Short mmCIF file of C-alpha atoms and ligand atoms in Angstrom, two decimals:
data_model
loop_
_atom_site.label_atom_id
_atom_site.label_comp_id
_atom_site.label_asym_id
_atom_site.label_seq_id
_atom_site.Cartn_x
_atom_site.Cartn_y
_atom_site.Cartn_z
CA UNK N 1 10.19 -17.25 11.23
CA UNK N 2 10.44 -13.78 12.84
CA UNK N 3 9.45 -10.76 13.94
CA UNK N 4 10.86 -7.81 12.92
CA UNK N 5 11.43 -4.57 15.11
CA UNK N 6 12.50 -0.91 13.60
CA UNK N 7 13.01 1.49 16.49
CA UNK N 8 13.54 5.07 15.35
CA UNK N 9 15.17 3.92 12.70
CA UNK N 10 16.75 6.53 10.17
CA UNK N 11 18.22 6.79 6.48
CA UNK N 12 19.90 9.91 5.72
CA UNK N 13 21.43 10.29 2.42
CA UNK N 14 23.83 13.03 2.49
CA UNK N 15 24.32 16.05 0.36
CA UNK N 16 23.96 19.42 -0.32
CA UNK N 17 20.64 19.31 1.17
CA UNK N 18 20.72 15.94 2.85
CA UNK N 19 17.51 13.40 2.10
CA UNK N 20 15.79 12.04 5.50
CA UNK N 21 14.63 9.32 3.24
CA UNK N 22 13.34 7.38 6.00
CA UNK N 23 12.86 9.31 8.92
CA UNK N 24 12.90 7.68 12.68
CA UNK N 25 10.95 4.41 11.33
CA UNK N 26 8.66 2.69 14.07
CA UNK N 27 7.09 -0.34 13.52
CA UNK N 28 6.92 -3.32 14.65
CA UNK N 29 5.99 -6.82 11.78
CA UNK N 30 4.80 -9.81 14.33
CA UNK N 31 5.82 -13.42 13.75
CA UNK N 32 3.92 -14.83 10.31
CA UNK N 33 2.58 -11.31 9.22
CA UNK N 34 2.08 -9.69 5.36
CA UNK N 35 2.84 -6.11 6.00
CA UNK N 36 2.47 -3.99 2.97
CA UNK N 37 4.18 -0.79 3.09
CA UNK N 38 2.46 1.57 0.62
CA UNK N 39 2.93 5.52 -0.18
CA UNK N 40 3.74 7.70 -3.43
CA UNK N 41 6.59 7.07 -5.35
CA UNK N 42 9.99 8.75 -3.57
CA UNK N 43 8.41 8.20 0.07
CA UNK N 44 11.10 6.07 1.82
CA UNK N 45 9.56 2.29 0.79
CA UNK N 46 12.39 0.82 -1.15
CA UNK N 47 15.02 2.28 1.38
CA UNK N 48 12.81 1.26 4.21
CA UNK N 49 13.09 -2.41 3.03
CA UNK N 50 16.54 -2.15 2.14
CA UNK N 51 17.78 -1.51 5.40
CA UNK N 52 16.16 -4.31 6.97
CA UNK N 53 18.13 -6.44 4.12
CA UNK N 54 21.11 -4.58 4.98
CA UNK N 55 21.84 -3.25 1.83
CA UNK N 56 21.52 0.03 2.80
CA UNK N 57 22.70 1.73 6.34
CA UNK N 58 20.97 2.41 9.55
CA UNK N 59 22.00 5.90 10.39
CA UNK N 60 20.22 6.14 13.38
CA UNK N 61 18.13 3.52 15.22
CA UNK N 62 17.83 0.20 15.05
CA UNK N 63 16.08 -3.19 13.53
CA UNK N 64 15.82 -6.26 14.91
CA UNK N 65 14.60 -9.57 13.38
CA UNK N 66 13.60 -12.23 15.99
CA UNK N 67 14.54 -10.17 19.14
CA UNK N 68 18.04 -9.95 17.73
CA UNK N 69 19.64 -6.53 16.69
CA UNK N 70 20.84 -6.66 12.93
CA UNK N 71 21.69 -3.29 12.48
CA UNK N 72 25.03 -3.81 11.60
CA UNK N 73 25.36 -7.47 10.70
CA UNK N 74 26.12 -7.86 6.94
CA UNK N 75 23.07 -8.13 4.73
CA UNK N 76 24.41 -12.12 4.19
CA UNK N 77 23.53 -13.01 7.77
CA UNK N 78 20.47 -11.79 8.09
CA UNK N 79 18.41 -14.78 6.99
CA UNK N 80 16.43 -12.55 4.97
CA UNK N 81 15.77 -12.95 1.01
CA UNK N 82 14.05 -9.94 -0.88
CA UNK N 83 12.59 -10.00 -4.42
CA UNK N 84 13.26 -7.40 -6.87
CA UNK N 85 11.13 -5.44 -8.89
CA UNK N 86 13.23 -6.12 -11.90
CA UNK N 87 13.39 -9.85 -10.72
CA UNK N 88 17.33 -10.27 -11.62
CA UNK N 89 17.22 -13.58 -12.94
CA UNK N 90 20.28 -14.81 -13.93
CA UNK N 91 19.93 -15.91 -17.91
CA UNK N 92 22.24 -17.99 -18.86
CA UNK N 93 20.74 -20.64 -15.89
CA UNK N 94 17.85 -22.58 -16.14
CA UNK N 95 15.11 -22.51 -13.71
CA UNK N 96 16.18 -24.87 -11.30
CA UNK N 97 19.74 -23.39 -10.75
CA UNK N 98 18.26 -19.81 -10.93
CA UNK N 99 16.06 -20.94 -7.78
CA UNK N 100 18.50 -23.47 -6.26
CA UNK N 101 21.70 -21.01 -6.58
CA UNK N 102 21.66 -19.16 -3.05
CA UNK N 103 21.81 -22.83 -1.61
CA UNK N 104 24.66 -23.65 -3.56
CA UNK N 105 26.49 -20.78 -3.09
CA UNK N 106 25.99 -21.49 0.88
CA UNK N 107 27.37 -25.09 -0.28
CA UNK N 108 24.06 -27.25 0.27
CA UNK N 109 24.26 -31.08 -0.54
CA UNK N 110 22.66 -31.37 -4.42
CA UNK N 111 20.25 -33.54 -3.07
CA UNK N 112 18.81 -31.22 -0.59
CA UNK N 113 18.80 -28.69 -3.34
CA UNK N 114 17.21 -30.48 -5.87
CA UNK N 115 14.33 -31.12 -3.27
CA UNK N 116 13.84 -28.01 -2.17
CA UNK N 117 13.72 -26.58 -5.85
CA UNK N 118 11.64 -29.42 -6.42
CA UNK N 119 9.29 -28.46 -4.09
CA UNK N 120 8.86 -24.50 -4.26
CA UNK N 121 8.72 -25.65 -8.26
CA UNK N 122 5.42 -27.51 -6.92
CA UNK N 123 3.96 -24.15 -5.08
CA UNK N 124 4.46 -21.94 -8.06
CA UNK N 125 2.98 -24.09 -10.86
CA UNK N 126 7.19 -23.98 -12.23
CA UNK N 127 7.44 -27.97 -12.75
CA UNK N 128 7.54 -28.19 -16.07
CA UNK N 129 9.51 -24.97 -16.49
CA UNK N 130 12.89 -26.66 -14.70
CA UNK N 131 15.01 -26.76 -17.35
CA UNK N 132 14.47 -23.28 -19.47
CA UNK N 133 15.88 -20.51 -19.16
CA UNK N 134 14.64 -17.14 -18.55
CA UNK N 135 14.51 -15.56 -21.40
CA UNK N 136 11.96 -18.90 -22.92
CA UNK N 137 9.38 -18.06 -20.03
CA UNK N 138 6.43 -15.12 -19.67
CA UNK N 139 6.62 -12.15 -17.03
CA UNK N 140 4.48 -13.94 -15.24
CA UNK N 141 7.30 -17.13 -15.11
CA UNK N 142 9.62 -15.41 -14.43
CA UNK N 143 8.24 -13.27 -11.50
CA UNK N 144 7.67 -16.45 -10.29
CA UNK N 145 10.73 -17.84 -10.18
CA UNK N 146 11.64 -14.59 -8.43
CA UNK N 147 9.51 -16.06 -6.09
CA UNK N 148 10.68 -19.40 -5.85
CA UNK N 149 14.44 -18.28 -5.74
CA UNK N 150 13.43 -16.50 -2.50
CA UNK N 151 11.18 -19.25 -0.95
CA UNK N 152 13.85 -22.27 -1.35
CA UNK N 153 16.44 -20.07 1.20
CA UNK N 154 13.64 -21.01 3.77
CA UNK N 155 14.68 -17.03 5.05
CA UNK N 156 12.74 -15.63 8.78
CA UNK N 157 11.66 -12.74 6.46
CA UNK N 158 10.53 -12.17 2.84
CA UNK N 159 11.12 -8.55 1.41
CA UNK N 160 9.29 -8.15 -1.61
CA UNK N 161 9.83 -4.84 -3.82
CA UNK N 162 6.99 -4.18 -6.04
CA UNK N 163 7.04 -7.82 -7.43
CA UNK N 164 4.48 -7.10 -9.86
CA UNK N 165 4.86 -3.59 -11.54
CA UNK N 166 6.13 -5.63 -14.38
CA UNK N 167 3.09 -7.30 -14.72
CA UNK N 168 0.23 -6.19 -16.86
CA UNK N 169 -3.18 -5.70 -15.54
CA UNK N 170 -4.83 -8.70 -15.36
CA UNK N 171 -1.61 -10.96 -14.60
CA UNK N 172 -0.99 -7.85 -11.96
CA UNK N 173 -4.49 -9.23 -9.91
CA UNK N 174 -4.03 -13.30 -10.52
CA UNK N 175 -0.68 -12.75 -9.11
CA UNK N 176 -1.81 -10.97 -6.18
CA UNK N 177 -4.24 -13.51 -4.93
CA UNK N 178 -1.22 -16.61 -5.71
CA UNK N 179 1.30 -14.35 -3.46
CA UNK N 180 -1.44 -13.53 -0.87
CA UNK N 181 -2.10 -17.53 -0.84
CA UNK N 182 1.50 -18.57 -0.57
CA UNK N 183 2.19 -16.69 2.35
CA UNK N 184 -0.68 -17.89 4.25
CA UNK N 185 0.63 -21.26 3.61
CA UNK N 186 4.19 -20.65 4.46
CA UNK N 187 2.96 -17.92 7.41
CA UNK N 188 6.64 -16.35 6.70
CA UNK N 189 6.74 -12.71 8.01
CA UNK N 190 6.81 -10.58 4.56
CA UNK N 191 6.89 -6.92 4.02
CA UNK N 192 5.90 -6.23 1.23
CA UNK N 193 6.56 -2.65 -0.70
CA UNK N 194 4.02 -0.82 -3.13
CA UNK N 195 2.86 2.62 -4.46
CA UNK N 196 -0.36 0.85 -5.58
CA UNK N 197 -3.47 1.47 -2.88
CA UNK N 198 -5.82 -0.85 -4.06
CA UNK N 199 -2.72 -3.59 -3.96
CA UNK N 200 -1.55 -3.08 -0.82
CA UNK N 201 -5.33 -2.83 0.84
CA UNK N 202 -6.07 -6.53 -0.92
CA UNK N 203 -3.05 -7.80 0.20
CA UNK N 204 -1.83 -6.59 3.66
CA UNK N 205 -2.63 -7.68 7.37
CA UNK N 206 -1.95 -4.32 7.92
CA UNK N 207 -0.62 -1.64 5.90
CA UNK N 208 2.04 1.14 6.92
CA UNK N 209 1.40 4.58 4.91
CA UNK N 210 4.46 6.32 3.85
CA UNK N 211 4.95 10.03 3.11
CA UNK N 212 8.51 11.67 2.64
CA UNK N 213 9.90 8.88 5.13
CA UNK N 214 7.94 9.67 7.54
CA UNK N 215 5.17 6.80 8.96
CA UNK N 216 1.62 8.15 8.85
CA UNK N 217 -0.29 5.27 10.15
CA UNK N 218 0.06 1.50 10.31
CA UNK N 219 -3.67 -0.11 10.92
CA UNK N 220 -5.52 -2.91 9.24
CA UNK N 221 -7.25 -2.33 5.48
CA UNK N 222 -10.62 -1.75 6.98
CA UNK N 223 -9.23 0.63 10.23
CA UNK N 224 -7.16 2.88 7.30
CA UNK N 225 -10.21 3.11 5.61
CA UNK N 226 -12.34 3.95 8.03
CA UNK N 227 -10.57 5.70 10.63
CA UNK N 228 -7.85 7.86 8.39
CA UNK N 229 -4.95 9.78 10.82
CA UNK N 230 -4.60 12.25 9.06
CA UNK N 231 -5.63 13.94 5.42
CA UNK N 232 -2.84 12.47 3.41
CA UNK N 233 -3.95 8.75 4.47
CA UNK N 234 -7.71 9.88 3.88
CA UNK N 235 -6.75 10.78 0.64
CA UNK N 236 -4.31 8.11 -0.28
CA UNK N 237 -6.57 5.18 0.65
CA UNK N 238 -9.49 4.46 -1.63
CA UNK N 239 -10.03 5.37 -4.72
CA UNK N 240 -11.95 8.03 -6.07
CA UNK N 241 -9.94 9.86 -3.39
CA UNK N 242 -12.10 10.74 -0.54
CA UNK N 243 -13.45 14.33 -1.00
CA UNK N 244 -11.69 16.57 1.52
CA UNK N 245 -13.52 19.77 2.05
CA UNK N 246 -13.07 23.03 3.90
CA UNK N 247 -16.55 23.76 5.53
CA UNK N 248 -17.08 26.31 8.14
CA UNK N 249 -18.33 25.77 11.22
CA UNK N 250 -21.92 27.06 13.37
CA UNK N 251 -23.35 26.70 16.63
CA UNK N 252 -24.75 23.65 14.96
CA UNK N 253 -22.29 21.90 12.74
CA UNK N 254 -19.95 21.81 9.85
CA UNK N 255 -21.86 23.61 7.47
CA UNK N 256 -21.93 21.86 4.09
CA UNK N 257 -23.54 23.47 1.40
CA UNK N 258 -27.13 23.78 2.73
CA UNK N 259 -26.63 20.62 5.07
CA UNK N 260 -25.45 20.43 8.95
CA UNK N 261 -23.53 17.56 10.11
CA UNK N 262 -24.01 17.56 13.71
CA UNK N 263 -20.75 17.38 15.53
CA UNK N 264 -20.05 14.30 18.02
CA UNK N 265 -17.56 16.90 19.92
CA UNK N 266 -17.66 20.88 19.96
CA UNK N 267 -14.50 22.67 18.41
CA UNK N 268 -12.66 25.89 18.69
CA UNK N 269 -12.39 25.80 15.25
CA UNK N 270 -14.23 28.56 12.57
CA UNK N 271 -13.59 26.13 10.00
CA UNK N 272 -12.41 22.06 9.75
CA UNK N 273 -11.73 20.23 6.81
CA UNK N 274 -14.86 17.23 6.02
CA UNK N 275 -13.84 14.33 4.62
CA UNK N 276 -16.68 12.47 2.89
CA UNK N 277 -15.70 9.30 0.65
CA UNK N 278 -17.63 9.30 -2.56
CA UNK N 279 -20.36 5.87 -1.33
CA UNK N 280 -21.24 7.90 1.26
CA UNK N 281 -22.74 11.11 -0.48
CA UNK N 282 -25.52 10.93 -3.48
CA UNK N 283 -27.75 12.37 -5.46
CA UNK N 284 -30.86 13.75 -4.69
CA UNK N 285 -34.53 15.70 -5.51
CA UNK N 286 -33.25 19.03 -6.72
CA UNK N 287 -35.50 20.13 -4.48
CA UNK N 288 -34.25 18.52 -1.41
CA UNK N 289 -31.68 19.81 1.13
CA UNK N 290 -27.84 19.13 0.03
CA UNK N 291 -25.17 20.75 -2.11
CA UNK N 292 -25.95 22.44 -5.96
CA UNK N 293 -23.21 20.41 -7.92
CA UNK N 294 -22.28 21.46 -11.71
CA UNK N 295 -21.43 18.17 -13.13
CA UNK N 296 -18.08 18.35 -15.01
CA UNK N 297 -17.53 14.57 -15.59
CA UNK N 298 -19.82 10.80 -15.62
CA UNK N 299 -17.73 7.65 -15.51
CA UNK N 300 -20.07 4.99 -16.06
CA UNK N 301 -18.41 1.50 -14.43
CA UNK N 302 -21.72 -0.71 -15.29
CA UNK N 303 -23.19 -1.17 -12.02
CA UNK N 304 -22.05 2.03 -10.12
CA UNK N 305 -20.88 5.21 -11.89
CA UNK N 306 -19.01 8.17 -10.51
CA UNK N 307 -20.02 11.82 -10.80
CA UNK N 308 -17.34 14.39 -11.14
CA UNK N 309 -18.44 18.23 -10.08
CA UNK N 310 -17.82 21.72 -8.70
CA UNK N 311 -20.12 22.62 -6.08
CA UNK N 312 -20.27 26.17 -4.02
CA UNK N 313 -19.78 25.99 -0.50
CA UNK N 314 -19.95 29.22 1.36
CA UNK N 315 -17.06 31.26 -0.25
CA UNK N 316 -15.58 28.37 -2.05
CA UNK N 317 -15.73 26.23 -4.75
CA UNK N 318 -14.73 22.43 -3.91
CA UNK N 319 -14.41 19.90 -6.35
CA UNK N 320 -16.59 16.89 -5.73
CA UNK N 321 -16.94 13.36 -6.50
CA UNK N 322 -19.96 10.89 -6.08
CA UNK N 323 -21.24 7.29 -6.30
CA UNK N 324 -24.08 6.46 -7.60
CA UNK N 325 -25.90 3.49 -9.03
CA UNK N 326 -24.63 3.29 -12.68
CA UNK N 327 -28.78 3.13 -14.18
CA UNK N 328 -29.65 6.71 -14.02
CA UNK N 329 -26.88 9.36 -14.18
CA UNK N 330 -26.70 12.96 -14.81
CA UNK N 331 -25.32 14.63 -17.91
CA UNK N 332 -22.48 17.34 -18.55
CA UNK N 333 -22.99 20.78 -17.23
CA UNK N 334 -26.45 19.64 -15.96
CA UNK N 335 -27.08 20.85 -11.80
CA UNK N 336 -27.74 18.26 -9.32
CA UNK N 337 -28.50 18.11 -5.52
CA UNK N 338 -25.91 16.05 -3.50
CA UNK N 339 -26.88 14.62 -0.34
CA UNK N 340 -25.20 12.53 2.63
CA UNK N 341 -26.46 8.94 2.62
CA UNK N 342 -27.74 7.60 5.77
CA UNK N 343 -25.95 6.55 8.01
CA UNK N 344 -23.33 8.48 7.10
CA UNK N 345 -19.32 8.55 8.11
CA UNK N 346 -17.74 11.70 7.64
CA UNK N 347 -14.51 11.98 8.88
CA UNK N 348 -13.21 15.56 10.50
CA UNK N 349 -9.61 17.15 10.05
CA UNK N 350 -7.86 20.03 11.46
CA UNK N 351 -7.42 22.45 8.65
CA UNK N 352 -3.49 23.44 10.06
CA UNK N 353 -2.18 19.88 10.74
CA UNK N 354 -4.77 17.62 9.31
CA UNK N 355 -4.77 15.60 11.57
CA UNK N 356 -7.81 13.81 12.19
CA UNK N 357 -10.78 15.55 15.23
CA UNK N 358 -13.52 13.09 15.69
CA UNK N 359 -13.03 9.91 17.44
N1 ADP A 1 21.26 6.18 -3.11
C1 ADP A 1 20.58 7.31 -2.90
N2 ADP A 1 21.21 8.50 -2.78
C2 ADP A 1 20.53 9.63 -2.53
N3 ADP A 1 19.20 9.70 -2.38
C3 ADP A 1 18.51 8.55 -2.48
C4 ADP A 1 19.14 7.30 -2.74
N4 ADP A 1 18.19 6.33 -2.79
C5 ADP A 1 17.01 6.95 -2.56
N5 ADP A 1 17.18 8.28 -2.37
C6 ADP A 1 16.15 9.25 -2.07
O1 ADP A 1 15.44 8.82 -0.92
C7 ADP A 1 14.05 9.05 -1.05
C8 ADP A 1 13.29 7.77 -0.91
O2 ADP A 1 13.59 6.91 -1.99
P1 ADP A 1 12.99 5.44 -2.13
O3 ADP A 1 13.17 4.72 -0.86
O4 ADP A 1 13.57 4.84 -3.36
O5 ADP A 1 11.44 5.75 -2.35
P2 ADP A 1 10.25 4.79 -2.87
O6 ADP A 1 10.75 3.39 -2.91
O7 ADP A 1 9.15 5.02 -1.89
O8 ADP A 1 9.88 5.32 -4.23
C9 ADP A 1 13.86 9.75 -2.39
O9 ADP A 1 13.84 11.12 -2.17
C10 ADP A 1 15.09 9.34 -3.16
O10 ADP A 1 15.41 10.30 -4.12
MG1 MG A 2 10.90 2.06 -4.55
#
């Protein structure tokens, strides 16, 4: 078990235009932890993890597993085991040697391998799966003995490359509970890579948000949700996206289409972008005080349903999403009143850097 350090750490693929594909990296993984790093596809993940396996250099920087500096020991001595996204499973082995073959190659006694398999066989439900081979077993098998292969090296850190985009939808979720339960049990510090939001916020102690290899904010689920740095995590976490609207600003408030939201803290500013996340706003008496939305789109989800609009708000038109309870919802075209729910969390970003204003 370890923890695992990158300080400033850099990957800079060169080129024509050279790609800062991960971009002076700070974070810091403590002893036991699931950290999920998450972003959009092309934002540094895969080459993040790959350096800390060694498979991929350090240009600048450094990492450190368990207080010791690995930057340029060889990915073999690193005591860390990753598993693919594409699980590379080797097929003309059965299970057992699939799982048991790092410890031969590192010239284990057979019976400690055996035992070993044995037992990470137990953990992953592969018992009676020992003797096929790979291509006789489901995605879901094999992922697993992804897994296991990984598991019986005993490693200080588990890597884990989107594990389950081979998965489909319903094997996706059962598998991301079983992987969420094994590490508790094991407590081995695991990052753990994905471009999927709603994975990585089930899963994660805390989650690191990626954007063109640069770190945007590392925080528990709940803290990312609630307290987004900046625009791009406010709009990556959650999902309907959080709406993120330009409002100006008077003597009283951000001004939001015939509603003030009192601000905690004065600005400078004419105008600030409002975040508001879709629970948080609804619909109201036509009547009442609020926004005049143009419904465009209803998705109906049984007990909650979302309502898609455009709704004026001084000069501009913002696109608009709400939740409401799934019983009584608008139709197409029709014009509805949107209101904040009480007590309401809207979230305040500079219009020039995004970054987030109120506390
Ligand atoms: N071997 C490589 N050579 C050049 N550019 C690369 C290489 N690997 C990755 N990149 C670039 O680095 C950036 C990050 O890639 P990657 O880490 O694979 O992103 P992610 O895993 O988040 O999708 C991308 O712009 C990608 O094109
Ligand atoms: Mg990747």
């Amino acid at each position: 078990m370890a923890e695992v350090h990158y300080r400033d750490a850099s990957r800079v693929f060169p080129g024509s235009t050279p790609v800062r594909a991960v971009d002076a990296l700070n974070l810091q993984v403590a002893d036991g932890e699931f950290l999920v790093l998450v972003g959009p596809s092309g934002s540094g993940k895969s080459t993040a993890l790959r350096m800390l396996a060694g498979l991929e250099d350090v240009d600048e920087g450094t990492i450190s597993v368990g207080g010791r500096d690995v930057t340029d020991i060889p990915a073999r001595d690193r005591d860390i085991a990753m598993v693919f996204q594409s699980y590379a499973l080797y097929p003309h082995m059965n299970v057992a040697d699939n799982m048991g073959f790092a410890l031969k190659l590192r010239r284990r006694p057979r019976t400690e391998i055996t035992e070993r398999v044995a037992e990470a066989a137990r953990l992953l439900d592969l018992t009676p799966y020992l003797d096929r081979r790979p291509a006789a077993l489901s995605g879901g098998q094999r992922q697993r003995v992804a897994m296991g292969r990984a598991i019986v090296r005993e490693p200080a850190v588990f890597l884990m490359d989107e594990p389950l985009s081979n998965l489909d939808a319903q094997l996706r979720v059962e598998t991301r509970a079983n992987i969420t339960a094994l590490q508790t049990k094991l407590s081995t510090t695991t990052l753990y890579v994905t471009h999927d939001q709603v994975e990585a916020m089930t899963m994660g102690h805390r989650v690191a948000v990626l954007r063109e290899g640069r770190l945007q904010q590392c925080d528990t689920p709940r803290a990312l949700y609630d307290r987004p740095a900046n625009t791009f995590v406010a709009g990556f976490i959650g999902s309907p996206a959080m709406n993120l609207l330009t409002v100006p600003i008077s003597p009283y408030g951000a001004e939001l289409g015939g509603l003030t939201v009192p601000l905690t803290r004065a600005s400078h500013r004419s105008r600030l972008i409002l975040g508001v996340r879709p629970e948080a706003l609804r619909l109201v008496d036509i009547t009442d005080p609020g926004m005049l939305m143009t419904v465009e789109l209803v998705e109906e989800l049984g007990a909650d349903a979302y309502v898609y609009g455009r709704a004026r708000l001084g000069a501009t038109t913002e696109r608009i999403v709400v939740r409401t309870p799934g019983s009584r919802t608008p139709s197409y075209g029709q014009q509805v009143r949107v209101g904040l729910n009480q007590p309401h969390t809207v979230h305040l970003f500079d219009p020039d850097t995004g970054e987030r204003v109120n506390p």
